[in-house]
Short mmCIF file of C-alpha atoms in Angstrom, two decimals:
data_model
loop_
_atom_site.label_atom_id
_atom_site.label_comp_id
_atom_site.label_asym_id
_atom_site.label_seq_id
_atom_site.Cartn_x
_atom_site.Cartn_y
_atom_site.Cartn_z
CA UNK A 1 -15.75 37.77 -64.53
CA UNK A 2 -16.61 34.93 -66.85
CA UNK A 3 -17.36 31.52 -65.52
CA UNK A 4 -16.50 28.31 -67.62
CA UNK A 5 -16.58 24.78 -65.95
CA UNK A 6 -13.66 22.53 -64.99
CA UNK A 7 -13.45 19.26 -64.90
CA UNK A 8 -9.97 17.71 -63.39
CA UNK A 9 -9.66 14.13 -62.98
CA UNK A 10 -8.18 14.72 -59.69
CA UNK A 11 -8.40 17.48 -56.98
CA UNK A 12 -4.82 17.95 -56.76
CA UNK A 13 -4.22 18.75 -60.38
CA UNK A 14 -6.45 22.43 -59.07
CA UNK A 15 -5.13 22.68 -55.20
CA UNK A 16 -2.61 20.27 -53.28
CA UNK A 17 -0.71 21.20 -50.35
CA UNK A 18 2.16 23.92 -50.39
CA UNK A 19 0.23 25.81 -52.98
CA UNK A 20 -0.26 29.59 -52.88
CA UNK A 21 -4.12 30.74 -53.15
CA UNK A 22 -5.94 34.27 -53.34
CA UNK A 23 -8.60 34.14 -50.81
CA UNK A 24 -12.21 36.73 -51.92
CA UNK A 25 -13.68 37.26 -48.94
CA UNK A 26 -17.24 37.67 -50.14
CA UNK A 27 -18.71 39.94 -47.18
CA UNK A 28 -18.24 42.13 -44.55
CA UNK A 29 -15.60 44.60 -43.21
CA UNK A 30 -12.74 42.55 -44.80
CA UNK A 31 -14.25 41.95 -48.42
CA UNK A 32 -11.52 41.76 -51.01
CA UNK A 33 -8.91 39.48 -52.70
CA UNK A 34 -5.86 38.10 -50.35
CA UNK A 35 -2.66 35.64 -50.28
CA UNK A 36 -2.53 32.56 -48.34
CA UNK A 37 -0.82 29.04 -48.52
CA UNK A 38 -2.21 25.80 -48.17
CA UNK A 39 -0.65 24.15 -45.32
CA UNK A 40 -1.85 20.78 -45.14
CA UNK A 41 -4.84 18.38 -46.39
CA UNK A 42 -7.50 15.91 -44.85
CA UNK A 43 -10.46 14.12 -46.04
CA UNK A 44 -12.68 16.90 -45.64
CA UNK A 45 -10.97 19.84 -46.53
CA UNK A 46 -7.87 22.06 -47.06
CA UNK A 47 -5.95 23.54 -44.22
CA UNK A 48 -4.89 27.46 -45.16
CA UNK A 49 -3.17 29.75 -43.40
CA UNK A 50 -4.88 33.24 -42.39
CA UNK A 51 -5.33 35.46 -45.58
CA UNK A 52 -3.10 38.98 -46.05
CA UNK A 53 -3.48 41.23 -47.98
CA UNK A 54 -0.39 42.93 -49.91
CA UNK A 55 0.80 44.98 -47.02
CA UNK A 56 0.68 41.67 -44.67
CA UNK A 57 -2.94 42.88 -43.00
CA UNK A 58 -5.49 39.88 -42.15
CA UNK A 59 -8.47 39.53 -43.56
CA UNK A 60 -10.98 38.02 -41.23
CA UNK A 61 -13.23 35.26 -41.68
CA UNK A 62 -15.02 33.66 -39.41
CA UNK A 63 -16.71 30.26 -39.52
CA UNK A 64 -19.33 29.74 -41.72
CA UNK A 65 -18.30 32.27 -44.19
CA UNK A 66 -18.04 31.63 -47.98
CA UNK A 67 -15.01 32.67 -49.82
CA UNK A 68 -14.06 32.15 -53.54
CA UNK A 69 -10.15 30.50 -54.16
CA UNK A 70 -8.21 30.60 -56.70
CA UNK A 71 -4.99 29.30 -57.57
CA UNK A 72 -3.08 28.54 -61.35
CA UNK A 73 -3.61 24.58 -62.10
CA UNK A 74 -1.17 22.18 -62.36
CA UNK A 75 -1.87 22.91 -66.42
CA UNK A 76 -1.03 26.61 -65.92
CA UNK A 77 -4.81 27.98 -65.83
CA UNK A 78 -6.43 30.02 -63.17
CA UNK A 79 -8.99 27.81 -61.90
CA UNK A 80 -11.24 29.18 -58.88
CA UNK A 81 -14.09 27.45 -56.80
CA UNK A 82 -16.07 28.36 -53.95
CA UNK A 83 -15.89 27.39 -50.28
CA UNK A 84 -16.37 27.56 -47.04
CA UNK A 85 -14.76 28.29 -43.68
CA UNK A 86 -15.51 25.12 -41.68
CA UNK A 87 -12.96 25.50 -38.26
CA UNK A 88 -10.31 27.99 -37.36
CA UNK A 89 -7.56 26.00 -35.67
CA UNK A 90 -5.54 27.71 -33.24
CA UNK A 91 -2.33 26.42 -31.76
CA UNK A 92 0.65 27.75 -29.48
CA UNK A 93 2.47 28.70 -32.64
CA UNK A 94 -0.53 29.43 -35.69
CA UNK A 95 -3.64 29.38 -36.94
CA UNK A 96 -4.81 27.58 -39.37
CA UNK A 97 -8.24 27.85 -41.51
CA UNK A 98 -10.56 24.72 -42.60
CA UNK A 99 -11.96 25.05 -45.66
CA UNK A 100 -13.82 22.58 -47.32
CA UNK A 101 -12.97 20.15 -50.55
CA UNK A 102 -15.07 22.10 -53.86
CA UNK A 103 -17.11 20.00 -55.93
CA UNK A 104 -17.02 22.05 -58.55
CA UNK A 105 -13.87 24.76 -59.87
CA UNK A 106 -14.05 27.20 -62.97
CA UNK A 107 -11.92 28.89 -64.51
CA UNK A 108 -11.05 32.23 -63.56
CA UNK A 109 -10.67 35.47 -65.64
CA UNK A 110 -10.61 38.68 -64.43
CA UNK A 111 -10.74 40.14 -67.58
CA UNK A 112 -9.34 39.42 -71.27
CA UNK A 113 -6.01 40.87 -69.79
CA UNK A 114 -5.92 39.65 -65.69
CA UNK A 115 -3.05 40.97 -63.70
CA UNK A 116 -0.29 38.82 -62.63
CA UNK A 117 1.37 39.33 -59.21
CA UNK A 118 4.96 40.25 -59.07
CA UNK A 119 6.96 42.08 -56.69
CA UNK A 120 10.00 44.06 -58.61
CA UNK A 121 11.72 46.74 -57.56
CA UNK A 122 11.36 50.00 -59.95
CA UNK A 123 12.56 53.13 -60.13
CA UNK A 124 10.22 56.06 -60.87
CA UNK A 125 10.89 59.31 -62.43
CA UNK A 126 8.72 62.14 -62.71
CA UNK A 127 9.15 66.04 -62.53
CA UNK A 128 8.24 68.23 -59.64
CA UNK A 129 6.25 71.07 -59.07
CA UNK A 130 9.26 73.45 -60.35
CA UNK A 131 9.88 70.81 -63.10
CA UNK A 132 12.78 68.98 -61.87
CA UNK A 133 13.35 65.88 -62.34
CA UNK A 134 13.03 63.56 -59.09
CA UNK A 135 13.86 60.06 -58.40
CA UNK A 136 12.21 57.40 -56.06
CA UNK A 137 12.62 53.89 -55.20
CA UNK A 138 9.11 51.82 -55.86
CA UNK A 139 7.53 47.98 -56.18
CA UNK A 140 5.76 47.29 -58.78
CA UNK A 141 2.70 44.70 -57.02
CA UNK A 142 1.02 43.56 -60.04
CA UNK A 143 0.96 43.82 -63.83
CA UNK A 144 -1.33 43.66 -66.71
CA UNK A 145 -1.91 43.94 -70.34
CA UNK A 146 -3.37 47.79 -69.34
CA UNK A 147 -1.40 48.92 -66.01
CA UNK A 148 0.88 48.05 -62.85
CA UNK A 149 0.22 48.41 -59.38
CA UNK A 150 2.41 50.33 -57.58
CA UNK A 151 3.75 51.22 -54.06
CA UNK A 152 5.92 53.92 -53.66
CA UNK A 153 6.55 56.64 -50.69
CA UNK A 154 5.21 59.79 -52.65
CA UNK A 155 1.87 61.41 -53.31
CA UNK A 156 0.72 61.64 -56.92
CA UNK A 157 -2.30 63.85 -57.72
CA UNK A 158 -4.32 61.28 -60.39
CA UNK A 159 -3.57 62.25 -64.30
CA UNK A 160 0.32 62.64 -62.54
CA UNK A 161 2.65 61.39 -65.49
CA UNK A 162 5.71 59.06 -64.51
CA UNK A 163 8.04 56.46 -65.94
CA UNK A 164 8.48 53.40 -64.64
CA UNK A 165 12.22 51.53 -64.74
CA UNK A 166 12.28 47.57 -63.72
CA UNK A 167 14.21 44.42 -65.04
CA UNK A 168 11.78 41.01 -66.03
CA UNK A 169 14.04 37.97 -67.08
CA UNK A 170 17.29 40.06 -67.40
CA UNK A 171 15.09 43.01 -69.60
CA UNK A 172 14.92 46.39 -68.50
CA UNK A 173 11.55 48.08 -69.79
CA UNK A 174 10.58 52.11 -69.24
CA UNK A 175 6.79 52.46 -69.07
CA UNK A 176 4.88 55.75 -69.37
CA UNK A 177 2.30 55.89 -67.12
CA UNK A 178 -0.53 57.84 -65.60
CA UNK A 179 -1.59 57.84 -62.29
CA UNK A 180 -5.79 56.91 -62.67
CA UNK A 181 -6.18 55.65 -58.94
CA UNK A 182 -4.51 56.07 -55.87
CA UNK A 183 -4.88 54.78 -52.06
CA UNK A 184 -2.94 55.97 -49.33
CA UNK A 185 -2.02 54.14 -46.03
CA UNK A 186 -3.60 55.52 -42.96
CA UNK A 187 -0.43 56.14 -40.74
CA UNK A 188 -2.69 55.46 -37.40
#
């Protein structure tokens, strides 16, 4: 990830209430990238809402934890910064997660081609042991210059070739594709 400086005039031009984040957690048994939503603002700090991941799973933090954010500016650029977990708030009805105000944001590239998060239903072809053609209902999770994440209920052995149907803005697009990674949900 490359890492060139930001300098907004004003905080909320990067992150103002009602915004929707990714939350790294850095460490521990929960490290990855999640979803959240900032719910509300004070002089010290931002207050989020527990991060999920795709499937709606929390990923715990606990106080004193750093995490990176990152959210698209105002000016349509993914800006991150780094931050910590100052108080997790917990009323009758939610909990909520401190963080505090960054003093410094950057912005944020994955790679020269980062994935953007959509959720679109797809259809996905592909033939069968006995080389019939089957049909199954997917959601395509994320998308980039080089591939799509995918969830679907069927197992693919990797190298597994498939097409892709979806509709973006009123298009319909067939993609080749290649299964080069796979996870599948522990049922337990």
């Amino acid at each position: 990830m490359e890492k060139e400086k930001v300098f907004p005039k004003d905080i909320n031009e990067i992150i103002s209430v009602g915004q929707n984040i990714n939350i790294e957690i850095l460490t521990g048994d929960y490290k990855g990238i999640y979803y959240s939503y900032v719910y509300d603002e004070d002089k010290d700090g931002f207050l989020i809402f527990p991060p999920t991941d795709s499937l709606g799973r929390m990923g715990f933090v606990k106080v004193g934890d750093m995490i990176s954010v990152s959210c698209i500016s105002k000016k349509n650029m993914r800006v991150a910064f780094d931050s910590k977990i100052l108080q997790i708030i917990k009323n009758s009805d939610k909990t909520l997660y401190k963080i505090g105000k960054p003093t410094e944001f950057y912005k944020y590239e994955f790679r020269e081609n980062f994935r953007v998060d959509v959720l679109l239903n797809a259809t996905c072809y592909f033939y069968d042991t006995s080389n019939k053609l089957q049909t199954k209902q997917a959601s395509i999770l994320n998308l980039s210059a080089s591939g799509a994440k995918v969830s679907l209920n069927e197992f693919f052995e990797l190298n597994k070739r498939i097409i892709l149907e979806f509709i973006l803005e009123n298009r319909t697009f067939n993609v080749n594709a290649t299964i080069v990674r796979r996870l599948q949900i522990d049922k337990n």
